[in-house]
PDB file of C-alpha atoms and ligand atoms in Angstrom:
ATOM      1  CA  MET A  22       8.393 -10.980  23.348  1.00 44.00           C
ATOM      2  CA  ALA A  23       9.804  -7.988  22.390  1.00 60.00           C
ATOM      3  CA  ARG A  24       8.613  -5.730  19.969  1.00 84.00           C
ATOM      4  CA  ARG A  25       9.422  -6.531  16.467  1.00 96.00           C
ATOM      5  CA  LEU A  26      10.102  -3.004  14.741  1.00 98.00           C
ATOM      6  CA  ALA A  27      10.873  -2.032  10.878  1.00 98.00           C
ATOM      7  CA  ALA A  28      12.048   1.384   9.165  1.00 98.00           C
ATOM      8  CA  VAL A  29      12.228   1.997   5.618  1.00 98.00           C
ATOM      9  CA  SER A  30      14.401   5.317   5.072  1.00 98.00           C
ATOM     10  CA  VAL A  31      15.407   6.813   1.835  1.00 98.00           C
ATOM     11  CA  ASP A  32      18.465   8.949   1.292  1.00 98.00           C
ATOM     12  CA  LEU A  33      17.399  11.750  -1.195  1.00 97.00           C
ATOM     13  CA  ASP A  34      20.625  12.079  -2.482  1.00 95.00           C
ATOM     14  CA  ALA A  35      20.314  14.214  -6.170  1.00 93.00           C
ATOM     15  CA  ILE A  36      21.009  12.322  -9.225  1.00 91.00           C
ATOM     16  CA  HIS A  37      23.885  14.181 -10.008  1.00 86.00           C
ATOM     17  CA  HIS A  38      25.854  12.826  -6.703  1.00 85.00           C
ATOM     18  CA  TYR A  39      25.992   9.238  -8.761  1.00 87.00           C
ATOM     19  CA  PHE A  40      27.215  11.054 -11.920  1.00 87.00           C
ATOM     20  CA  ALA A  41      29.911  12.972  -9.548  1.00 81.00           C
ATOM     21  CA  ILE A  42      31.102   9.234  -7.482  1.00 80.00           C
ATOM     22  CA  HIS A  43      31.360   7.485 -11.025  1.00 83.00           C
ATOM     23  CA  GLY A  44      33.518  10.196 -12.734  1.00 84.00           C
ATOM     24  CA  LEU A  45      30.803  10.684 -15.551  1.00 86.00           C
ATOM     25  CA  VAL A  46      29.291  13.905 -17.026  1.00 79.00           C
ATOM     26  CA  SER A  47      25.299  14.290 -16.851  1.00 71.00           C
ATOM     27  CA  ALA A  48      25.241  16.693 -19.605  1.00 67.00           C
ATOM     28  CA  GLY A  49      22.168  16.636 -21.867  1.00 71.00           C
ATOM     29  CA  TYR A  50      19.643  15.049 -19.000  1.00 77.00           C
ATOM     30  CA  ASP A  51      17.134  17.078 -16.440  1.00 86.00           C
ATOM     31  CA  LEU A  52      18.379  15.272 -13.097  1.00 88.00           C
ATOM     32  CA  ASP A  53      16.736  17.529 -11.272  1.00 91.00           C
ATOM     33  CA  ARG A  54      12.846  16.828 -13.036  1.00 91.00           C
ATOM     34  CA  ALA A  55      14.031  12.868 -12.988  1.00 91.00           C
ATOM     35  CA  TYR A  56      14.523  13.628  -9.217  1.00 93.00           C
ATOM     36  CA  ASP A  57      11.034  16.060  -8.156  1.00 95.00           C
ATOM     37  CA  ARG A  58       9.228  12.489 -10.213  1.00 96.00           C
ATOM     38  CA  ALA A  59      11.240   9.992  -7.914  1.00 97.00           C
ATOM     39  CA  LEU A  60      10.005  11.945  -4.872  1.00 97.00           C
ATOM     40  CA  GLU A  61       6.766  12.278  -5.732  1.00 97.00           C
ATOM     41  CA  ARG A  62       6.594   8.411  -6.646  1.00 98.00           C
ATOM     42  CA  MET A  63       8.161   7.263  -3.672  1.00 98.00           C
ATOM     43  CA  SER A  64       5.349   9.675  -1.435  1.00 98.00           C
ATOM     44  CA  ALA A  65       2.794   7.668  -3.804  1.00 98.00           C
ATOM     45  CA  TRP A  66       3.988   4.095  -2.721  1.00 98.00           C
ATOM     46  CA  ALA A  67       4.465   4.773   1.273  1.00 98.00           C
ATOM     47  CA  GLU A  68       0.502   6.118   0.833  1.00 97.00           C
ATOM     48  CA  SER A  69      -0.058   2.797  -0.835  1.00 97.00           C
ATOM     49  CA  ARG A  70       1.253   0.761   1.556  1.00 97.00           C
ATOM     50  CA  ARG A  71       0.712   3.369   4.762  1.00 97.00           C
ATOM     51  CA  ILE A  72       4.373   3.610   6.166  1.00 98.00           C
ATOM     52  CA  PRO A  73       5.897   6.298   7.443  1.00 98.00           C
ATOM     53  CA  LEU A  74       9.276   6.864   6.248  1.00 98.00           C
ATOM     54  CA  THR A  75      13.176   8.502   7.653  1.00 98.00           C
ATOM     55  CA  LEU A  76      13.794  10.444   4.563  1.00 98.00           C
ATOM     56  CA  PHE A  77      18.093  11.422   4.558  1.00 98.00           C
ATOM     57  CA  ALA A  78      18.258  14.890   3.202  1.00 98.00           C
ATOM     58  CA  VAL A  79      21.391  16.462   1.822  1.00 97.00           C
ATOM     59  CA  GLY A  80      21.438  20.273   2.743  1.00 98.00           C
ATOM     60  CA  GLU A  81      22.762  21.670  -0.094  1.00 96.00           C
ATOM     61  CA  ASP A  82      19.859  19.916  -2.407  1.00 96.00           C
ATOM     62  CA  LEU A  83      17.384  21.871  -0.614  1.00 97.00           C
ATOM     63  CA  GLU A  84      18.572  24.948  -1.837  1.00 96.00           C
ATOM     64  CA  ARG A  85      16.677  24.314  -4.906  1.00 95.00           C
ATOM     65  CA  ASP A  86      13.111  25.173  -4.918  1.00 96.00           C
ATOM     66  CA  GLY A  87      11.865  22.233  -6.756  1.00 95.00           C
ATOM     67  CA  ALA A  88      13.208  20.133  -4.022  1.00 96.00           C
ATOM     68  CA  ALA A  89      12.748  21.943  -0.714  1.00 97.00           C
ATOM     69  CA  ARG A  90       8.811  22.537  -2.013  1.00 97.00           C
ATOM     70  CA  LEU A  91       8.558  18.294  -2.021  1.00 97.00           C
ATOM     71  CA  VAL A  92      10.365  17.594   0.957  1.00 98.00           C
ATOM     72  CA  GLY A  93       8.307  20.323   2.930  1.00 98.00           C
ATOM     73  CA  VAL A  94       4.840  18.176   1.476  1.00 97.00           C
ATOM     74  CA  LEU A  95       6.470  14.933   2.861  1.00 98.00           C
ATOM     75  CA  ALA A  96       7.380  16.338   6.257  1.00 98.00           C
ATOM     76  CA  ASP A  97       3.490  17.841   6.568  1.00 97.00           C
ATOM     77  CA  ARG A  98       2.682  14.262   5.385  1.00 97.00           C
ATOM     78  CA  GLY A  99       4.303  12.587   8.650  1.00 97.00           C
ATOM     79  CA  HIS A 100       7.199  11.484   7.253  1.00 98.00           C
ATOM     80  CA  ALA A 101      10.484  12.625   9.210  1.00 98.00           C
ATOM     81  CA  VAL A 102      13.406  14.531   7.324  1.00 98.00           C
ATOM     82  CA  GLU A 103      16.729  13.744   8.986  1.00 98.00           C
ATOM     83  CA  ASN A 104      20.487  14.757   8.300  1.00 98.00           C
ATOM     84  CA  HIS A 105      22.675  13.171   5.376  1.00 98.00           C
ATOM     85  CA  SER A 106      25.145  16.410   5.378  1.00 98.00           C
ATOM     86  CA  TYR A 107      25.387  19.584   4.200  1.00 98.00           C
ATOM     87  CA  SER A 108      27.459  18.862   0.508  1.00 95.00           C
ATOM     88  CA  HIS A 109      27.179  14.907   0.756  1.00 94.00           C
ATOM     89  CA  ARG A 110      30.888  14.417   0.849  1.00 93.00           C
ATOM     90  CA  TYR A 111      32.162  10.767   0.838  1.00 89.00           C
ATOM     91  CA  ASP A 112      35.308  11.870   1.959  1.00 93.00           C
ATOM     92  CA  LEU A 113      33.625  13.326   5.382  1.00 96.00           C
ATOM     93  CA  THR A 114      35.581  11.138   8.191  1.00 95.00           C
ATOM     94  CA  ARG A 115      39.105  12.991   6.357  1.00 94.00           C
ATOM     95  CA  LEU A 116      38.003  16.127   6.828  1.00 96.00           C
ATOM     96  CA  ASP A 117      39.232  18.493   9.619  1.00 97.00           C
ATOM     97  CA  PRO A 118      36.914  18.170  12.987  1.00 97.00           C
ATOM     98  CA  ALA A 119      35.718  21.551  12.301  1.00 97.00           C
ATOM     99  CA  THR A 120      34.346  21.082   8.889  1.00 98.00           C
ATOM    100  CA  ILE A 121      32.703  17.771  10.040  1.00 98.00           C
ATOM    101  CA  ARG A 122      30.917  19.460  12.293  1.00 98.00           C
ATOM    102  CA  SER A 123      29.541  22.383   9.820  1.00 98.00           C
ATOM    103  CA  GLU A 124      29.127  19.902   7.714  1.00 98.00           C
ATOM    104  CA  ILE A 125      26.608  18.288  10.168  1.00 98.00           C
ATOM    105  CA  GLU A 126      25.292  22.095  11.176  1.00 98.00           C
ATOM    106  CA  ALA A 127      24.220  23.572   7.952  1.00 98.00           C
ATOM    107  CA  GLY A 128      22.967  20.140   6.907  1.00 98.00           C
ATOM    108  CA  SER A 129      20.533  20.337   9.962  1.00 98.00           C
ATOM    109  CA  LYS A 130      19.500  24.431   9.694  1.00 98.00           C
ATOM    110  CA  ALA A 131      18.778  23.585   5.860  1.00 98.00           C
ATOM    111  CA  ILE A 132      16.284  21.187   6.661  1.00 98.00           C
ATOM    112  CA  GLU A 133      14.826  22.773   9.897  1.00 98.00           C
ATOM    113  CA  ARG A 134      14.357  25.670   7.031  1.00 98.00           C
ATOM    114  CA  VAL A 135      12.340  23.529   5.033  1.00 98.00           C
ATOM    115  CA  THR A 136      10.600  21.378   7.540  1.00 98.00           C
ATOM    116  CA  GLY A 137      10.350  23.681  10.530  1.00 97.00           C
ATOM    117  CA  ARG A 138      12.072  20.362  12.655  1.00 97.00           C
ATOM    118  CA  LYS A 139      15.280  20.220  13.608  1.00 98.00           C
ATOM    119  CA  PRO A 140      17.021  17.079  12.614  1.00 98.00           C
ATOM    120  CA  THR A 141      17.346  14.457  15.553  1.00 98.00           C
ATOM    121  CA  GLY A 142      19.331  11.647  13.232  1.00 98.00           C
ATOM    122  CA  PHE A 143      22.014  11.622  11.157  1.00 98.00           C
ATOM    123  CA  ARG A 144      23.277   9.243   7.941  1.00 98.00           C
ATOM    124  CA  ALA A 145      26.721   9.575   6.819  1.00 97.00           C
ATOM    125  CA  PRO A 146      27.369   9.888   2.788  1.00 94.00           C
ATOM    126  CA  GLY A 147      28.719   6.453   1.683  1.00 90.00           C
ATOM    127  CA  TYR A 148      28.210   4.850   5.055  1.00 90.00           C
ATOM    128  CA  THR A 149      31.421   5.636   6.027  1.00 92.00           C
ATOM    129  CA  VAL A 150      31.985   6.571   9.851  1.00 95.00           C
ATOM    130  CA  ASN A 151      35.309   6.952  12.201  1.00 94.00           C
ATOM    131  CA  ASP A 152      35.201   8.252  15.954  1.00 95.00           C
ATOM    132  CA  ALA A 153      35.738  11.846  14.781  1.00 96.00           C
ATOM    133  CA  LEU A 154      32.422  11.691  13.208  1.00 97.00           C
ATOM    134  CA  PHE A 155      30.916  10.277  15.842  1.00 97.00           C
ATOM    135  CA  ASP A 156      32.727  12.993  18.700  1.00 97.00           C
ATOM    136  CA  ALA A 157      30.716  15.302  16.059  1.00 98.00           C
ATOM    137  CA  LEU A 158      27.604  13.790  16.034  1.00 98.00           C
ATOM    138  CA  ASP A 159      27.591  13.753  19.961  1.00 97.00           C
ATOM    139  CA  GLU A 160      28.616  17.724  19.856  1.00 97.00           C
ATOM    140  CA  ALA A 161      25.332  18.467  17.647  1.00 97.00           C
ATOM    141  CA  ALA A 162      23.475  16.266  20.434  1.00 97.00           C
ATOM    142  CA  VAL A 163      21.964  13.873  18.124  1.00 98.00           C
ATOM    143  CA  ALA A 164      19.402  11.218  18.795  1.00 98.00           C
ATOM    144  CA  PHE A 165      20.576   8.506  16.386  1.00 98.00           C
ATOM    145  CA  ASP A 166      22.925   7.439  13.434  1.00 98.00           C
ATOM    146  CA  SER A 167      21.924   5.297  10.775  1.00 98.00           C
ATOM    147  CA  SER A 168      25.628   4.845   8.745  1.00 97.00           C
ATOM    148  CA  VAL A 169      26.751   1.565  10.333  1.00 95.00           C
ATOM    149  CA  PHE A 170      26.691  -1.111   7.226  1.00 93.00           C
ATOM    150  CA  PRO A 171      28.155  -3.739   8.570  1.00 93.00           C
ATOM    151  CA  CYS A 172      28.508  -6.015   4.906  1.00 89.00           C
ATOM    152  CA  PRO A 173      31.431  -8.011   4.215  1.00 85.00           C
ATOM    153  CA  ALA A 174      30.148  -8.313   0.540  1.00 81.00           C
ATOM    154  CA  TYR A 175      29.685  -4.641   0.489  1.00 80.00           C
ATOM    155  CA  TYR A 176      33.169  -3.671   2.075  1.00 75.00           C
ATOM    156  CA  PHE A 177      34.636  -5.937  -0.766  1.00 74.00           C
ATOM    157  CA  ALA A 178      32.833  -4.949  -3.617  1.00 75.00           C
ATOM    158  CA  LYS A 179      33.356  -1.420  -2.883  1.00 76.00           C
ATOM    159  CA  ALA A 180      37.166  -1.953  -2.576  1.00 72.00           C
ATOM    160  CA  ALA A 181      36.951  -3.651  -6.081  1.00 70.00           C
ATOM    161  CA  ALA A 182      35.326  -1.400  -7.520  1.00 73.00           C
ATOM    162  CA  MET A 183      37.715   1.532  -6.406  1.00 71.00           C
ATOM    163  CA  GLY A 184      40.771  -0.511  -7.062  1.00 73.00           C
ATOM    164  CA  GLY A 185      39.413  -0.992 -10.944  1.00 69.00           C
ATOM    165  CA  MET A 186      38.862   2.664 -11.077  1.00 68.00           C
ATOM    166  CA  ARG A 187      42.713   3.486 -10.095  1.00 70.00           C
ATOM    167  CA  LEU A 188      43.574   0.741 -12.509  1.00 66.00           C
ATOM    168  CA  ARG A 189      41.699   2.391 -15.357  1.00 70.00           C
ATOM    169  CA  GLY A 190      43.092   5.641 -14.227  1.00 71.00           C
ATOM    170  CA  ARG A 191      40.200   7.367 -13.295  1.00 69.00           C
ATOM    171  CA  GLU A 192      39.523   8.537  -9.718  1.00 65.00           C
ATOM    172  CA  SER A 193      36.938   7.628  -7.321  1.00 65.00           C
ATOM    173  CA  ARG A 194      35.429  10.139  -4.700  1.00 64.00           C
ATOM    174  CA  SER A 195      34.395   6.981  -2.484  1.00 68.00           C
ATOM    175  CA  VAL A 196      36.288   6.869   0.588  1.00 69.00           C
ATOM    176  CA  LEU A 197      36.895   2.823   2.283  1.00 67.00           C
ATOM    177  CA  ASP A 198      35.834   2.463   5.603  1.00 66.00           C
ATOM    178  CA  THR A 199      38.159  -0.059   7.977  1.00 68.00           C
ATOM    179  CA  PRO A 200      37.535  -3.379   7.791  1.00 73.00           C
ATOM    180  CA  ARG A 201      35.929  -2.692  11.788  1.00 78.00           C
ATOM    181  CA  VAL A 202      32.863  -2.446   9.628  1.00 79.00           C
ATOM    182  CA  LEU A 203      33.081  -5.972   9.184  1.00 80.00           C
ATOM    183  CA  THR A 204      32.606  -7.288  13.266  1.00 83.00           C
ATOM    184  CA  ALA A 205      30.462  -3.660  13.884  1.00 90.00           C
ATOM    185  CA  PRO A 206      27.118  -5.186  15.538  1.00 94.00           C
ATOM    186  CA  ARG A 207      24.713  -5.782  13.031  1.00 95.00           C
ATOM    187  CA  SER A 208      21.282  -4.495  15.777  1.00 96.00           C
ATOM    188  CA  PRO A 209      21.033  -1.428  17.206  1.00 97.00           C
ATOM    189  CA  TYR A 210      23.265  -0.122  19.724  1.00 96.00           C
ATOM    190  CA  ARG A 211      25.128   2.795  21.904  1.00 96.00           C
ATOM    191  CA  PRO A 212      28.447   3.488  20.858  1.00 96.00           C
ATOM    192  CA  GLY A 213      31.492   3.457  22.755  1.00 94.00           C
ATOM    193  CA  ALA A 214      34.612   5.452  22.104  1.00 90.00           C
ATOM    194  CA  ARG A 215      35.328   3.564  19.436  1.00 93.00           C
ATOM    195  CA  TRP A 216      32.811   3.487  17.140  1.00 93.00           C
ATOM    196  CA  SER A 217      32.147   0.277  16.983  1.00 93.00           C
ATOM    197  CA  ASP A 218      32.174  -1.081  19.846  1.00 93.00           C
ATOM    198  CA  PRO A 219      28.996  -1.687  21.550  1.00 93.00           C
ATOM    199  CA  ALA A 220      30.255  -2.321  25.057  1.00 90.00           C
ATOM    200  CA  GLY A 221      31.387   1.269  26.070  1.00 88.00           C
ATOM    201  CA  LYS A 222      28.783   2.994  25.712  1.00 87.00           C
ATOM    202  CA  SER A 223      30.305   6.435  26.304  1.00 90.00           C
ATOM    203  CA  ARG A 224      27.990   8.219  23.253  1.00 95.00           C
ATOM    204  CA  ARG A 225      24.874   9.878  24.223  1.00 95.00           C
ATOM    205  CA  PHE A 226      23.327   8.656  20.674  1.00 97.00           C
ATOM    206  CA  VAL A 227      21.941   5.187  19.299  1.00 98.00           C
ATOM    207  CA  GLU A 228      23.353   3.581  16.425  1.00 98.00           C
ATOM    208  CA  LEU A 229      20.889   2.190  14.266  1.00 98.00           C
ATOM    209  CA  PRO A 230      22.836   0.227  11.573  1.00 98.00           C
ATOM    210  CA  VAL A 231      21.600  -0.353   8.459  1.00 97.00           C
ATOM    211  CA  GLN A 232      20.364  -3.862   7.442  1.00 97.00           C
ATOM    212  CA  VAL A 233      22.099  -7.080   6.894  1.00 96.00           C
ATOM    213  CA  THR A 234      20.923 -10.424   7.221  1.00 96.00           C
ATOM    214  CA  ARG A 235      21.805 -12.982   9.437  1.00 94.00           C
ATOM    215  CA  GLY A 236      24.270 -15.236   9.713  1.00 91.00           C
ATOM    216  CA  ALA A 237      25.997 -14.813   6.020  1.00 91.00           C
ATOM    217  CA  ARG A 238      24.836 -10.758   6.543  1.00 93.00           C
ATOM    218  CA  LEU A 239      24.078 -10.111   3.063  1.00 94.00           C
ATOM    219  CA  PRO A 240      22.406  -6.760   2.068  1.00 94.00           C
ATOM    220  CA  PHE A 241      19.034  -5.956   3.026  1.00 97.00           C
ATOM    221  CA  ILE A 242      19.137  -2.520   1.013  1.00 96.00           C
ATOM    222  CA  GLY A 243      16.808  -1.481  -2.377  1.00 96.00           C
ATOM    223  CA  THR A 244      19.733  -1.666  -4.410  1.00 92.00           C
ATOM    224  CA  MET A 245      19.912  -5.758  -3.415  1.00 94.00           C
ATOM    225  CA  LEU A 246      16.962  -6.075  -3.669  1.00 96.00           C
ATOM    226  CA  GLY A 247      15.632  -4.655  -7.093  1.00 95.00           C
ATOM    227  CA  VAL A 248      19.082  -6.785  -8.207  1.00 94.00           C
ATOM    228  CA  VAL A 249      18.245 -10.221  -7.129  1.00 95.00           C
ATOM    229  CA  GLY A 250      13.880 -10.108  -7.993  1.00 96.00           C
ATOM    230  CA  ALA A 251      11.139 -10.436  -5.288  1.00 97.00           C
ATOM    231  CA  ARG A 252      11.574 -14.098  -4.933  1.00 97.00           C
ATOM    232  CA  ALA A 253      14.917 -13.677  -3.368  1.00 96.00           C
ATOM    233  CA  SER A 254      14.139 -10.369  -2.062  1.00 97.00           C
ATOM    234  CA  ALA A 255      11.488 -12.200   0.111  1.00 98.00           C
ATOM    235  CA  ARG A 256      14.105 -14.686   1.371  1.00 97.00           C
ATOM    236  CA  LEU A 257      16.170 -11.889   2.416  1.00 97.00           C
ATOM    237  CA  ALA A 258      13.489 -10.879   4.193  1.00 98.00           C
ATOM    238  CA  ARG A 259      13.315 -13.818   6.237  1.00 98.00           C
ATOM    239  CA  ALA A 260      16.523 -13.882   7.212  1.00 97.00           C
ATOM    240  CA  CYS A 261      15.574 -10.344   8.814  1.00 98.00           C
ATOM    241  CA  VAL A 262      12.214 -11.423  10.631  1.00 98.00           C
ATOM    242  CA  GLY A 263      12.598 -11.264  14.259  1.00 97.00           C
ATOM    243  CA  GLU A 264      15.447  -8.661  14.708  1.00 97.00           C
ATOM    244  CA  PRO A 265      14.358  -5.810  17.163  1.00 97.00           C
ATOM    245  CA  LEU A 266      14.911  -3.603  14.260  1.00 98.00           C
ATOM    246  CA  VAL A 267      15.046  -4.389  10.552  1.00 98.00           C
ATOM    247  CA  ASN A 268      16.193  -0.706   8.618  1.00 98.00           C
ATOM    248  CA  LEU A 269      16.066  -0.879   4.870  1.00 98.00           C
ATOM    249  CA  GLU A 270      17.719   1.636   3.483  1.00 98.00           C
ATOM    250  CA  LEU A 271      16.782   2.691   0.233  1.00 98.00           C
ATOM    251  CA  HIS A 272      17.606   5.812  -2.218  1.00 97.00           C
ATOM    252  CA  ALA A 273      15.258   8.476  -4.489  1.00 97.00           C
ATOM    253  CA  ILE A 274      17.342   6.288  -7.057  1.00 96.00           C
ATOM    254  CA  ASP A 275      15.373   3.103  -6.337  1.00 97.00           C
ATOM    255  CA  PHE A 276      11.739   5.217  -7.953  1.00 97.00           C
ATOM    256  CA  LEU A 277      13.278   6.023 -11.046  1.00 96.00           C
ATOM    257  CA  ASP A 278      14.148   3.904 -14.692  1.00 96.00           C
ATOM    258  CA  ALA A 279      16.703   3.718 -16.608  1.00 93.00           C
ATOM    259  CA  SER A 280      14.748   5.030 -19.485  1.00 91.00           C
ATOM    260  CA  GLU A 281      14.311   8.448 -17.792  1.00 89.00           C
ATOM    261  CA  GLY A 282      17.287  10.195 -18.648  1.00 86.00           C
ATOM    262  CA  LEU A 283      19.524   7.694 -16.417  1.00 91.00           C
ATOM    263  CA  SER A 284      20.841   4.988 -19.177  1.00 89.00           C
ATOM    264  CA  THR A 285      24.592   6.723 -18.738  1.00 89.00           C
ATOM    265  CA  LEU A 286      24.246   5.386 -15.014  1.00 91.00           C
ATOM    266  CA  ALA A 287      23.479   1.901 -15.780  1.00 91.00           C
ATOM    267  CA  PRO A 288      26.672   0.236 -16.669  1.00 91.00           C
ATOM    268  CA  TYR A 289      27.591   1.513 -12.875  1.00 89.00           C
ATOM    269  CA  GLN A 290      24.599   1.413 -10.995  1.00 90.00           C
ATOM    270  CA  PRO A 291      23.510  -2.826 -11.935  1.00 90.00           C
ATOM    271  CA  GLU A 292      20.210  -1.634 -10.357  1.00 92.00           C
ATOM    272  CA  LEU A 293      19.164   0.257 -12.952  1.00 94.00           C
ATOM    273  CA  ARG A 294      19.057  -2.797 -15.433  1.00 94.00           C
ATOM    274  CA  VAL A 295      16.349  -3.906 -13.732  1.00 96.00           C
ATOM    275  CA  PRO A 296      12.962  -2.344 -15.235  1.00 97.00           C
ATOM    276  CA  LEU A 297      11.115  -0.089 -12.332  1.00 98.00           C
ATOM    277  CA  ALA A 298       8.360  -2.125 -12.173  1.00 98.00           C
ATOM    278  CA  ALA A 299      10.166  -5.328 -11.568  1.00 97.00           C
ATOM    279  CA  ARG A 300      12.101  -3.387  -8.875  1.00 98.00           C
ATOM    280  CA  MET A 301       9.075  -2.158  -6.968  1.00 98.00           C
ATOM    281  CA  ALA A 302       7.670  -5.581  -6.938  1.00 98.00           C
ATOM    282  CA  ALA A 303      10.483  -7.013  -5.342  1.00 98.00           C
ATOM    283  CA  LEU A 304      10.843  -4.366  -2.594  1.00 98.00           C
ATOM    284  CA  ASP A 305       7.114  -4.787  -1.813  1.00 98.00           C
ATOM    285  CA  ALA A 306       7.348  -8.785  -1.292  1.00 98.00           C
ATOM    286  CA  ALA A 307      10.390  -7.684   1.078  1.00 98.00           C
ATOM    287  CA  LEU A 308       7.736  -5.322   3.039  1.00 98.00           C
ATOM    288  CA  ASP A 309       5.300  -7.972   2.855  1.00 98.00           C
ATOM    289  CA  VAL A 310       7.034 -10.529   4.688  1.00 98.00           C
ATOM    290  CA  LEU A 311       8.212  -8.486   7.426  1.00 98.00           C
ATOM    291  CA  ALA A 312       4.341  -7.195   7.602  1.00 98.00           C
ATOM    292  CA  GLU A 313       3.639 -11.108   7.594  1.00 98.00           C
ATOM    293  CA  GLY A 314       6.474 -11.540  10.110  1.00 98.00           C
ATOM    294  CA  GLY A 315       4.577  -9.219  12.947  1.00 97.00           C
ATOM    295  CA  HIS A 316       7.245  -6.224  12.190  1.00 98.00           C
ATOM    296  CA  ALA A 317       5.338  -2.327  12.912  1.00 98.00           C
ATOM    297  CA  PHE A 318       6.571   0.051  10.569  1.00 98.00           C
ATOM    298  CA  VAL A 319       8.399   3.081  12.620  1.00 98.00           C
ATOM    299  CA  ARG A 320      10.251   6.114  11.636  1.00 98.00           C
ATOM    300  CA  LEU A 321      13.724   5.626  12.561  1.00 98.00           C
ATOM    301  CA  ASP A 322      13.558   8.398  15.324  1.00 98.00           C
ATOM    302  CA  GLU A 323      10.751   6.703  17.132  1.00 98.00           C
ATOM    303  CA  ALA A 324      12.836   3.224  16.590  1.00 98.00           C
ATOM    304  CA  ALA A 325      15.935   5.645  18.185  1.00 97.00           C
ATOM    305  CA  ARG A 326      13.572   6.200  21.393  1.00 97.00           C
ATOM    306  CA  ALA A 327      12.782   2.402  21.616  1.00 96.00           C
ATOM    307  CA  PHE A 328      16.672   1.261  22.090  1.00 94.00           C
ATOM    308  CA  ALA A 329      17.820   4.568  23.755  1.00 88.00           C
TER     309      ALA A 329
HETATM  310 ZN1  LIG B   6      23.713   9.375   0.227  1.00 79.87          ZN
END
């Protein structure tokens, strides 16, 4: 039997990115303090579970000393810090090739400055990829990308939310992927010239898709687990057990409670309407199922080597 792997990654988006994507103003809250608290909690949680994390950091966020210090400490504790672009532009794939390259390079340099290690992997803002971005990742010689989220439920929910915002006359900063994402592979693959094509194998890096379940391709991500609760999270996890890699994606905000300055966001981020303790219980329930199912927890750079 092939080895069963699992990886927990956390996108370290600073909290102000959420206010931006929903077109909200964050006046009056100390969002930096909330962010630092999220990272400290995340670190303690990983230690209690004895799992290594893969952290996708936004280069620009590391210009704040407090964030840089915390991310440096996390790297020293053995967690991998990978590249989530320099400025987290949701329209990254719509930029010209030179700007896409500089978003990747500047993000990578900012992370290397803080951790002393050059990132080997990339995750695109908002899960949005295209062939131009994959070209740039090939040029940057990454070992892996982990951005493809082949999830119909997410795709249609995002399309509906963006349509709703337009109807209300508000502008969303999200970019909708092509429907190709719906049929993209759900297990690690080496992409072809077309990013969703596993047969071409012309890229030098591996794609480690964000996890969806077998069958209905339901999202197996922190946001979903928090909303559905512990029992349903365990069920979702069982629909992933046995996969070569279970790639569970979380966000720093998953470690915060709405009462910690985020109540304005709660109407837009359903998971924030669930108390933090309940969300953590759901997350633990899902990880317990994966551990009992024989999955070994690794960093995504280690997983990438296993599937290279
Ligand atoms: Zn992000």
